[in-house]
Coordinates of C-alpha atoms and ligand atoms in Angstrom, one line a residue:
M454 CA 38.4 48.1 19.5
A455 CA 35.4 50.1 20.5
P456 CA 35.8 53.3 22.8
P457 CA 34.0 52.7 25.9
T458 CA 30.3 53.4 26.7
F459 CA 28.4 55.1 29.3
E460 CA 24.9 54.6 30.3
F461 CA 22.6 55.6 33.1
D462 CA 19.2 56.5 34.2
F463 CA 17.9 59.9 35.1
Q464 CA 14.8 61.9 36.0
T465 CA 14.1 65.3 35.0
T466 CA 14.3 68.5 37.6
G467 CA 10.2 68.0 38.0
G468 CA 10.8 64.2 39.4
N469 CA 8.3 63.4 36.4
F470 CA 10.2 61.6 33.7
T471 CA 12.9 58.7 33.9
G472 CA 15.2 58.3 30.5
K473 CA 18.1 55.9 30.1
V474 CA 21.2 57.4 28.2
A475 CA 23.7 55.0 26.6
F476 CA 26.5 57.0 25.0
S477 CA 30.3 56.1 23.6
A478 CA 32.3 57.8 25.7
G479 CA 35.5 58.0 23.0
L480 CA 37.5 61.0 22.0
F481 CA 35.3 63.5 19.5
I482 CA 37.5 64.1 16.7
N483 CA 36.3 64.9 13.4
N484 CA 32.9 64.5 14.3
E485 CA 33.4 61.0 15.7
F486 CA 34.0 59.3 18.8
V487 CA 37.2 57.1 18.4
E488 CA 39.2 55.2 20.4
S489 CA 42.3 56.9 22.1
V490 CA 45.3 55.6 19.9
E491 CA 47.1 53.4 22.9
G492 CA 43.4 52.2 24.3
S493 CA 43.6 54.4 27.5
T494 CA 40.7 55.0 29.8
V495 CA 40.3 56.7 33.2
E496 CA 37.9 55.4 35.7
L497 CA 35.5 57.8 37.0
V498 CA 34.2 58.2 40.8
N499 CA 30.8 59.1 41.8
P500 CA 31.1 61.3 44.6
T501 CA 28.2 61.1 45.9
D502 CA 29.0 57.0 47.4
G503 CA 32.3 56.8 46.5
K504 CA 31.8 53.8 44.1
P505 CA 32.8 54.0 40.3
L506 CA 30.7 55.3 37.2
G507 CA 32.7 54.0 34.1
H508 CA 35.5 54.8 32.0
V509 CA 35.9 57.1 29.2
S510 CA 38.6 57.5 27.0
A511 CA 42.1 58.8 27.9
A512 CA 43.8 61.2 25.1
T513 CA 47.8 60.9 24.7
D514 CA 50.1 63.4 22.8
K515 CA 49.6 61.0 19.9
D516 CA 45.5 61.3 20.2
I517 CA 46.1 65.3 20.4
D518 CA 48.2 65.4 17.5
I519 CA 45.1 63.8 15.4
A520 CA 42.6 66.1 17.1
V521 CA 44.8 69.4 16.2
K522 CA 45.1 68.2 12.5
A523 CA 41.4 67.9 12.2
A524 CA 41.1 71.0 13.9
R525 CA 43.6 73.3 11.6
E526 CA 42.0 71.0 8.5
A527 CA 38.7 72.4 9.8
F528 CA 40.1 75.8 10.1
E529 CA 41.5 76.2 6.9
Q530 CA 39.1 74.3 5.1
R531 CA 35.4 74.8 6.9
W532 CA 35.3 77.4 9.7
G533 CA 36.8 80.6 9.9
T534 CA 36.0 83.2 7.4
K535 CA 35.4 80.4 5.2
V536 CA 31.9 80.6 6.5
P537 CA 29.9 83.3 6.2
P538 CA 29.2 84.7 10.0
P539 CA 25.4 84.7 9.9
E540 CA 26.2 81.2 9.8
R541 CA 28.7 80.8 12.2
A542 CA 25.5 82.5 14.5
R543 CA 22.9 79.8 13.0
L544 CA 24.7 76.9 14.1
I545 CA 25.3 78.1 17.6
H546 CA 22.0 78.9 17.9
R547 CA 21.1 75.8 16.8
L548 CA 23.8 74.4 19.5
A549 CA 21.1 76.5 22.3
D550 CA 18.4 75.1 20.8
L551 CA 19.9 70.9 21.5
V552 CA 21.1 72.0 24.7
E553 CA 17.9 73.6 26.1
Q554 CA 16.2 70.4 24.9
H555 CA 18.2 68.0 26.6
A556 CA 18.6 70.4 29.7
D557 CA 17.3 67.8 32.2
E558 CA 19.6 64.8 30.6
L559 CA 22.4 67.1 30.8
A560 CA 22.0 68.4 34.6
A561 CA 21.5 64.6 35.6
L562 CA 24.7 63.6 34.1
E563 CA 26.9 66.8 35.6
S564 CA 25.2 66.3 39.0
L565 CA 26.1 62.3 38.7
N566 CA 29.5 63.3 37.9
N567 CA 30.8 66.2 40.1
G568 CA 28.0 66.2 42.7
K569 CA 26.8 69.5 42.4
T570 CA 22.9 69.8 43.4
V571 CA 20.9 69.1 40.2
F572 CA 18.7 72.3 40.9
V573 CA 22.4 74.3 40.0
S574 CA 23.7 72.0 37.5
R575 CA 19.8 72.9 35.8
F576 CA 19.3 76.1 36.1
V577 CA 23.1 77.3 36.9
D578 CA 25.3 75.7 34.7
V579 CA 23.3 74.3 31.8
Q580 CA 20.7 77.7 31.6
G581 CA 24.4 79.6 31.4
F582 CA 25.2 77.5 28.8
V583 CA 22.6 78.3 26.6
N584 CA 22.5 81.9 28.3
T585 CA 25.9 82.3 26.8
L586 CA 25.3 79.8 23.2
R587 CA 22.7 82.6 22.5
Y588 CA 24.8 85.5 23.5
Y589 CA 27.6 84.7 21.4
A590 CA 26.0 83.5 18.4
G591 CA 24.4 87.4 18.3
W592 CA 28.4 88.4 17.8
A593 CA 28.9 85.6 15.4
D594 CA 27.8 88.4 12.4
K595 CA 28.9 91.8 14.4
I596 CA 32.3 91.1 14.7
H597 CA 34.5 93.2 12.4
G598 CA 38.0 96.2 12.5
K599 CA 37.6 99.8 11.6
T600 CA 39.4 102.4 9.3
I601 CA 41.7 104.7 10.9
E602 CA 42.3 108.3 9.8
V603 CA 46.0 108.9 9.2
N604 CA 46.5 110.9 6.7
D605 CA 46.0 112.2 3.0
A606 CA 48.6 109.7 1.4
K607 CA 46.9 106.9 3.2
F608 CA 44.1 104.7 4.1
A609 CA 44.2 102.0 6.5
Y610 CA 41.4 99.6 8.5
T611 CA 41.8 96.9 10.9
R612 CA 40.2 93.3 10.6
H613 CA 39.8 91.1 13.7
E614 CA 40.3 87.4 12.3
P615 CA 40.0 84.2 14.0
I616 CA 43.5 83.0 15.5
G617 CA 42.6 79.6 14.4
V618 CA 43.4 76.6 16.7
V619 CA 42.3 77.3 20.1
G620 CA 43.6 74.6 22.9
Q621 CA 41.2 75.2 26.1
I622 CA 41.6 73.8 29.2
I623 CA 38.9 73.6 31.7
P624 CA 38.3 72.1 35.4
W625 CA 35.6 70.1 36.6
S626 CA 32.8 72.4 36.7
V627 CA 32.1 71.3 33.0
L628 CA 29.0 72.7 32.1
G629 CA 29.1 76.4 33.5
M630 CA 33.0 76.3 32.1
F631 CA 32.4 74.7 28.6
A632 CA 29.8 78.0 28.8
W633 CA 33.3 80.6 29.2
K634 CA 35.1 78.7 26.7
I635 CA 33.8 77.5 23.8
P636 CA 30.8 79.8 22.6
P637 CA 33.2 83.1 22.3
A638 CA 35.8 80.8 20.2
L639 CA 32.9 79.4 18.1
A640 CA 31.3 83.0 17.5
T641 CA 34.6 84.1 16.2
G642 CA 35.8 81.7 13.7
N643 CA 37.9 79.7 16.1
T644 CA 38.5 75.9 15.8
I645 CA 38.5 73.9 19.3
V646 CA 40.6 71.3 20.5
I647 CA 39.1 71.1 24.3
K648 CA 40.2 69.3 27.4
P649 CA 37.7 69.0 30.6
S650 CA 38.4 67.5 33.8
E651 CA 40.1 64.1 34.2
W652 CA 37.3 63.7 37.1
T653 CA 33.9 64.9 35.1
P654 CA 34.3 65.0 31.5
L655 CA 31.0 63.5 30.7
T656 CA 28.4 66.2 29.7
A657 CA 31.8 67.8 27.6
I658 CA 31.0 63.8 25.4
R659 CA 27.4 64.3 25.3
V660 CA 27.7 68.5 24.3
A661 CA 29.9 67.2 21.2
A662 CA 27.5 64.8 20.4
L663 CA 25.0 67.5 19.8
A664 CA 27.4 69.3 18.3
K665 CA 27.3 67.1 15.8
E666 CA 24.0 67.0 15.9
A667 CA 23.6 71.0 15.1
G668 CA 25.7 70.5 12.4
F669 CA 28.8 72.1 12.9
P670 CA 31.3 70.6 10.4
K671 CA 34.3 68.1 11.2
G672 CA 37.1 69.3 13.2
V673 CA 35.4 72.3 14.4
L674 CA 34.9 71.4 17.9
N675 CA 37.1 68.2 19.1
V676 CA 36.7 67.0 22.7
V677 CA 39.5 64.8 24.1
T678 CA 38.9 63.2 27.7
G679 CA 42.2 62.5 29.5
L680 CA 44.7 63.4 32.1
G681 CA 46.3 66.8 32.9
S682 CA 49.7 65.8 33.1
V683 CA 49.3 63.9 30.0
A684 CA 46.3 65.7 27.3
G685 CA 46.3 68.9 29.0
A686 CA 50.6 68.9 28.7
A687 CA 50.4 68.0 24.9
I688 CA 47.8 70.5 24.4
S689 CA 50.1 73.7 26.0
S690 CA 52.9 72.6 23.9
H691 CA 51.9 71.8 20.8
M692 CA 53.4 73.7 18.0
D693 CA 50.3 74.1 16.0
I694 CA 47.9 75.0 18.6
D695 CA 47.5 79.2 18.7
K696 CA 46.2 79.9 21.5
V697 CA 45.4 78.3 24.9
A698 CA 42.7 79.2 26.7
F699 CA 43.0 78.0 30.6
T700 CA 40.9 78.1 33.9
G701 CA 41.9 76.3 36.7
S702 CA 44.6 76.6 39.6
T703 CA 47.4 79.3 39.7
L704 CA 49.9 76.2 40.0
V705 CA 48.7 75.0 36.8
G706 CA 48.3 78.0 35.4
R707 CA 52.0 78.4 35.3
H708 CA 53.0 75.5 33.8
I709 CA 50.6 76.4 31.3
L710 CA 52.5 79.7 30.7
K711 CA 55.5 77.9 30.5
S712 CA 54.6 75.3 28.2
A713 CA 53.5 78.2 25.7
A714 CA 56.7 80.1 26.4
A715 CA 59.1 77.1 25.9
S716 CA 57.2 75.7 22.8
N717 CA 55.6 78.2 19.9
L718 CA 54.7 81.1 22.3
K719 CA 50.9 80.6 21.5
K720 CA 49.3 82.9 22.9
V721 CA 47.5 82.4 26.7
T722 CA 44.7 83.4 29.1
L723 CA 44.4 82.1 32.1
E724 CA 41.0 82.0 34.6
L725 CA 43.0 80.9 37.8
G726 CA 41.8 81.1 41.6
G727 CA 41.3 83.3 44.2
K728 CA 40.7 84.0 47.9
S729 CA 38.4 86.7 47.6
P730 CA 37.1 89.0 50.5
S731 CA 33.7 89.8 51.6
I732 CA 33.6 93.2 53.6
I733 CA 30.7 94.1 55.6
F734 CA 30.0 97.5 56.7
D735 CA 28.5 98.6 60.1
D736 CA 25.9 100.3 58.2
A737 CA 24.6 96.9 55.9
D738 CA 21.8 95.4 55.9
L739 CA 22.7 92.7 58.7
D740 CA 20.4 89.5 57.2
K741 CA 21.0 90.4 53.7
A742 CA 24.2 90.7 53.6
V743 CA 24.3 87.3 56.2
S744 CA 22.8 85.8 53.2
W745 CA 24.6 87.0 50.6
A746 CA 28.3 85.7 52.7
A747 CA 27.0 82.4 53.0
F748 CA 26.0 82.4 49.4
G749 CA 29.4 83.4 48.8
I750 CA 31.5 80.9 50.2
V751 CA 28.8 77.4 50.1
F752 CA 27.6 77.9 46.4
N753 CA 28.7 75.0 44.6
H754 CA 30.2 73.5 47.7
G755 CA 32.6 76.5 48.3
Q756 CA 34.4 75.0 44.5
T757 CA 34.0 78.5 42.5
C758 CA 36.6 80.6 41.9
S759 CA 35.7 83.6 43.0
A760 CA 34.3 82.0 46.8
G761 CA 33.9 84.1 48.9
S762 CA 36.1 83.0 51.4
R763 CA 37.0 85.9 53.9
V764 CA 35.0 88.1 55.4
Y765 CA 35.8 90.9 57.2
V766 CA 33.4 92.1 59.5
H767 CA 33.2 95.6 61.3
E768 CA 34.1 94.6 65.0
K769 CA 30.9 97.1 66.2
I770 CA 28.7 94.3 63.9
Y771 CA 30.9 91.4 64.4
D772 CA 29.1 89.0 67.5
E773 CA 25.8 89.6 65.9
F774 CA 26.6 88.5 62.0
L775 CA 28.8 85.6 63.8
L776 CA 25.6 84.4 65.5
K777 CA 23.6 84.5 62.4
F778 CA 25.7 83.5 60.0
T779 CA 26.4 80.4 61.9
E780 CA 22.7 79.7 61.6
K781 CA 22.6 80.7 58.1
L782 CA 25.4 78.3 57.5
K783 CA 23.6 75.5 59.6
S784 CA 20.5 75.6 58.0
L785 CA 22.0 74.8 54.7
K786 CA 21.1 71.2 54.1
V787 CA 24.2 69.2 53.0
G788 CA 23.3 65.6 50.8
N789 CA 22.4 63.6 48.4
P790 CA 22.7 66.6 45.4
F791 CA 18.9 64.8 43.6
A792 CA 17.1 66.0 46.8
P793 CA 14.8 69.1 46.0
D794 CA 15.8 70.0 49.2
T795 CA 19.8 69.7 49.4
F796 CA 21.5 72.8 48.8
Q797 CA 25.1 71.5 49.4
G798 CA 26.4 68.3 47.8
P799 CA 29.5 66.2 48.0
Q800 CA 32.7 67.7 46.7
A801 CA 33.7 66.8 42.9
S802 CA 36.4 64.0 44.3
E803 CA 38.3 62.2 46.9
T804 CA 41.5 64.2 45.8
Q805 CA 39.8 67.9 46.7
F806 CA 38.0 66.4 49.9
K807 CA 41.3 65.3 51.2
R808 CA 43.1 68.8 50.3
I809 CA 39.8 70.6 52.1
M810 CA 40.0 68.4 55.1
G811 CA 44.1 69.3 55.1
Y812 CA 43.3 72.8 55.1
I813 CA 40.9 72.0 58.6
E814 CA 43.6 70.3 60.0
S815 CA 45.9 73.1 59.6
G816 CA 43.6 75.9 60.6
K817 CA 43.0 74.1 63.6
K818 CA 47.1 72.9 63.8
D819 CA 48.0 77.2 63.7
G820 CA 45.7 78.0 66.5
A821 CA 42.9 79.6 65.0
T822 CA 39.1 78.9 66.5
L823 CA 37.4 76.2 64.7
H824 CA 33.6 77.9 65.1
L825 CA 31.6 75.4 62.6
G826 CA 31.6 72.2 61.3
G827 CA 35.4 70.7 60.6
S828 CA 34.4 67.3 60.0
Q829 CA 33.3 64.9 57.2
H830 CA 29.5 65.4 56.8
G831 CA 27.9 61.5 56.9
T832 CA 30.0 58.4 56.2
E833 CA 29.9 57.9 52.9
G834 CA 31.1 60.4 49.7
F835 CA 33.3 63.3 49.3
F836 CA 30.6 65.9 51.7
I837 CA 32.1 68.2 53.7
E838 CA 30.2 70.4 56.9
P839 CA 30.0 74.0 56.4
T840 CA 33.0 75.0 58.1
I841 CA 33.8 78.6 59.6
F842 CA 37.0 79.6 61.3
T843 CA 37.1 82.1 63.6
D844 CA 40.5 84.1 65.5
V845 CA 42.8 83.7 62.2
K846 CA 46.3 85.1 61.4
P847 CA 46.7 87.1 58.4
D848 CA 49.6 84.6 57.8
M849 CA 47.9 81.8 58.1
K850 CA 47.7 78.9 55.6
I851 CA 43.8 79.1 55.6
M852 CA 43.4 82.8 55.3
R853 CA 46.2 83.1 51.9
E854 CA 45.6 79.9 50.9
E855 CA 42.5 78.8 48.1
I856 CA 40.9 75.8 49.5
F857 CA 38.2 75.6 47.3
G858 CA 35.8 74.2 49.5
P859 CA 33.1 75.1 51.7
V860 CA 35.3 76.6 54.1
V861 CA 35.5 80.2 55.3
V862 CA 37.4 82.5 57.7
V863 CA 35.9 85.3 59.4
A864 CA 37.6 88.3 60.6
K865 CA 37.4 91.9 62.2
F866 CA 38.2 95.3 61.0
S867 CA 38.0 98.6 62.9
N868 CA 37.6 101.4 59.9
D869 CA 37.3 102.0 56.2
E870 CA 41.1 102.3 55.2
E871 CA 41.5 98.6 57.3
A872 CA 39.3 97.2 55.1
V873 CA 41.0 98.0 52.2
R874 CA 44.3 97.1 53.3
L875 CA 42.7 93.2 54.6
A876 CA 41.2 92.4 51.6
N877 CA 44.1 93.4 49.2
D878 CA 46.7 91.6 51.2
T879 CA 46.3 87.9 49.0
L880 CA 48.2 87.2 45.9
Y881 CA 45.0 86.9 44.3
G882 CA 42.4 89.3 42.8
L883 CA 39.5 87.5 41.0
A884 CA 36.4 89.4 42.7
A885 CA 35.3 91.0 46.4
G886 CA 32.2 91.7 48.3
I887 CA 31.1 95.2 49.9
F888 CA 27.8 95.8 52.7
T889 CA 26.7 98.9 53.3
K890 CA 23.7 101.1 52.1
D891 CA 26.0 104.3 51.4
I892 CA 26.9 104.7 48.1
S893 CA 30.1 106.8 48.2
R894 CA 31.3 104.8 50.4
A895 CA 30.9 101.6 48.2
I896 CA 32.0 103.5 45.3
D897 CA 34.9 105.0 47.1
V898 CA 36.2 101.1 48.3
S899 CA 35.2 99.1 45.4
N900 CA 37.9 101.6 43.4
K901 CA 40.7 100.4 46.1
L902 CA 39.6 96.7 45.8
K903 CA 42.6 95.2 43.5
S904 CA 39.9 92.8 42.2
G905 CA 38.5 91.9 38.4
T906 CA 34.8 92.0 39.9
V907 CA 33.6 94.3 42.8
W908 CA 30.3 92.9 43.6
I909 CA 28.1 95.3 45.7
N910 CA 25.3 94.0 48.4
E911 CA 25.3 90.7 46.8
F912 CA 28.3 88.1 45.6
N913 CA 28.7 85.5 43.4
K914 CA 26.5 86.6 40.7
V915 CA 27.7 86.5 37.3
E916 CA 26.5 87.9 34.1
V917 CA 26.9 86.7 30.7
T918 CA 27.6 90.3 29.4
L919 CA 29.9 91.3 31.9
P920 CA 33.8 90.4 32.0
F921 CA 35.4 88.6 34.6
G922 CA 38.9 87.7 35.5
G923 CA 41.3 88.4 37.5
Y924 CA 44.0 91.0 39.0
K925 CA 47.3 89.9 40.2
Q926 CA 48.2 86.1 40.2
S927 CA 44.6 85.3 39.1
G928 CA 44.7 85.0 35.6
I929 CA 45.3 87.1 32.3
G930 CA 42.6 87.9 30.3
R931 CA 38.9 88.9 30.7
E932 CA 36.0 86.1 30.0
L933 CA 32.0 86.7 28.9
G934 CA 31.2 89.7 27.5
E935 CA 32.1 91.5 24.9
Y936 CA 35.7 91.8 26.5
A937 CA 35.9 87.9 25.5
L938 CA 36.2 88.4 21.9
Q939 CA 39.7 89.8 22.0
N940 CA 40.4 86.2 23.4
Y941 CA 40.0 84.9 20.2
T942 CA 40.7 87.4 17.5
E943 CA 44.3 88.9 15.9
V944 CA 44.1 92.2 14.9
K945 CA 45.5 93.0 11.6
A946 CA 46.4 96.6 10.5
V947 CA 46.2 96.8 6.8
H948 CA 47.9 100.0 5.4
I949 CA 47.1 101.7 1.8
N950 CA 49.5 104.0 0.4
L951 CA 47.9 106.2 -1.9
S952 CA 50.2 108.6 -2.4
A953 CA 52.2 108.7 -6.0
T954 CA 56.0 109.7 -4.3
P955 CA 58.0 106.9 -4.1
P956 CA 60.3 106.7 -0.9
I957 CA 63.9 106.7 -2.5
Ligands
LIG735 P1 44.0 71.8 38.1 O1 43.9 71.1 38.5 O2 44.5 73.1 38.1 O3 43.0 71.9 36.9 C1 42.6 72.3 35.8 C2 43.1 71.8 34.2 O4 44.1 71.7 34.1 C3 42.2 70.2 34.3 O5 41.4 70.0 33.1 C4 43.4 69.4 34.8 O6 43.5 67.9 34.5 C5 44.4 70.4 33.5 N1 46.0 70.3 34.4 C6 46.3 69.6 35.1 N2 47.6 69.3 35.1 C7 47.8 69.8 33.9 C8 49.5 70.3 33.3 N3 50.5 69.5 33.7 N4 49.3 71.0 32.0 C9 47.7 71.2 31.0 N5 47.0 70.7 31.8 C10 46.7 70.6 33.0 O7 42.3 72.9 39.1 P2 40.9 71.9 39.6 O8 41.7 71.6 40.6 O9 40.3 71.4 38.4 O10 39.8 73.2 39.3 C11 40.3 74.3 40.6 C12 40.8 75.8 40.2 O11 40.8 76.3 39.0 C13 40.5 76.5 41.7 O12 41.9 76.8 41.6 C14 39.8 77.2 40.7 O13 39.9 79.0 41.5 C15 40.2 77.6 39.8 N6 39.0 78.0 38.6 C16 39.0 79.0 38.3 C17 37.8 79.7 37.5 C18 37.9 80.9 37.4 O14 37.0 81.0 36.1 N7 38.7 82.0 36.9 C19 36.8 79.0 37.4 C20 36.6 78.1 37.8 C21 37.7 77.6 38.7 P3 43.0 66.9 35.1 O15 41.7 67.1 35.5 O16 43.4 65.8 35.1 O17 43.6 67.1 36.5
LIG736 MG1 44.0 68.4 38.7

């Protein structure tokens, strides 16, 4: 049987062009879309109205085996050190051009599937993907080891070699996460078996077709859609995958690490959850701090790993901050992700919707004050009102656990030391924000925060050139920038003996 096909109509972000796209939604292995061995599929749901969207193939361990064989053969014969680095760069640039040419279509598809606004899909996710592809295309021919002085009896050098077959497992902000995963792996010469989220596989499937059009040899990029507990688990426990790069929850990250340990000790990098604090000092520019703190929590509907979900405000300005912050959140329009004035669309899935509503209930039950929102927005789809809790105790679930939705807690502090202590009082350590006009204070506090990213007078602004990753239980390793190259290379030390004297 043929794999399922997917059809949809879209409008460009300017609204002046409508297109119809139909494509195969099979597993992409060896540059072909194929049905899964067992013919399994998953049904997708439109988060805006809760109605069925269509089907895509669902891989089982048999399909993962086939994809890994394809990737292994490609690595041995057609990619890695078999290809001159400028050729890898050329292909990655070509893919960037094709993604750019299809930007409106990809943005519409991403918004249809996961509910983020089409503006964010187009100008953050798709544009971010294009930028990241170009950035790592630039690295493809600049990866090199060193010669290292030892002594006159030895000449030694290092090689930075591709690791081999890389498994990648990503959550449902697909293009954004594709952007972090695929480009550095390809630039360094690895081959890929990537599994997007079961809820949002559509743009990954389209990008696979574009990679073929760009001219990547077969088997270099394989996209296997399907369930985490089946396809994802098969990747993390596979004996012939050399490395797995995962983005998702800390809970599943732990599983991945265990499966890697129990199988072939594959290398693992993890980008996990967060409960990121913003600290608003009493000398901050209040209006700007309000704006960034609001952006910090409701950007992408709170579904960012670095969401600023704990906001600590100096007691002197707490009341004024809370008033302005509340007004700001109220002013942001929640609604159809395709409407040009929408800031916040639906949450990506019903599961997430219910999880977030469960956290809101737990906050109320634990005795926190529900200051704003707290309910479903509208009557259909997975929309949630921007929600503020105050009077939240440090041990309440809504203060400790990642909610991954538009729910923020606002709390007071009275001095710098207390602010640092509260900010660091978490299992996570992904990101933090500091708002102050005092540069010495900003640097002093940022040095004391246990966090992979510190933003000063901004929040949630990721740069392709800067590393991103977590302290503590927010992850292992760094993505983006030059640092991400380390995730995808093995270092080999070569010793050349120059001495004429034998050892014994
Ligand atoms: P998730 O449930 O952990 O899922 C992430 C991916 O893992 C999905 O593809 C999922 O497949 C798969 N998966 C699930 N169970 C698995 C298993 N047993 N073995 C292997 N793979 C498995 O996370 P999510 O709910 O989609 O995403 C939200 C989380 O991602 C949040 O915690 C957020 O902080 C984190 N995140 C982190 C970053 C970062 O850079 N640090 C960026 C974005 C998001 P299914 O879709 O089928 O479940
Ligand atoms: Mg999941």
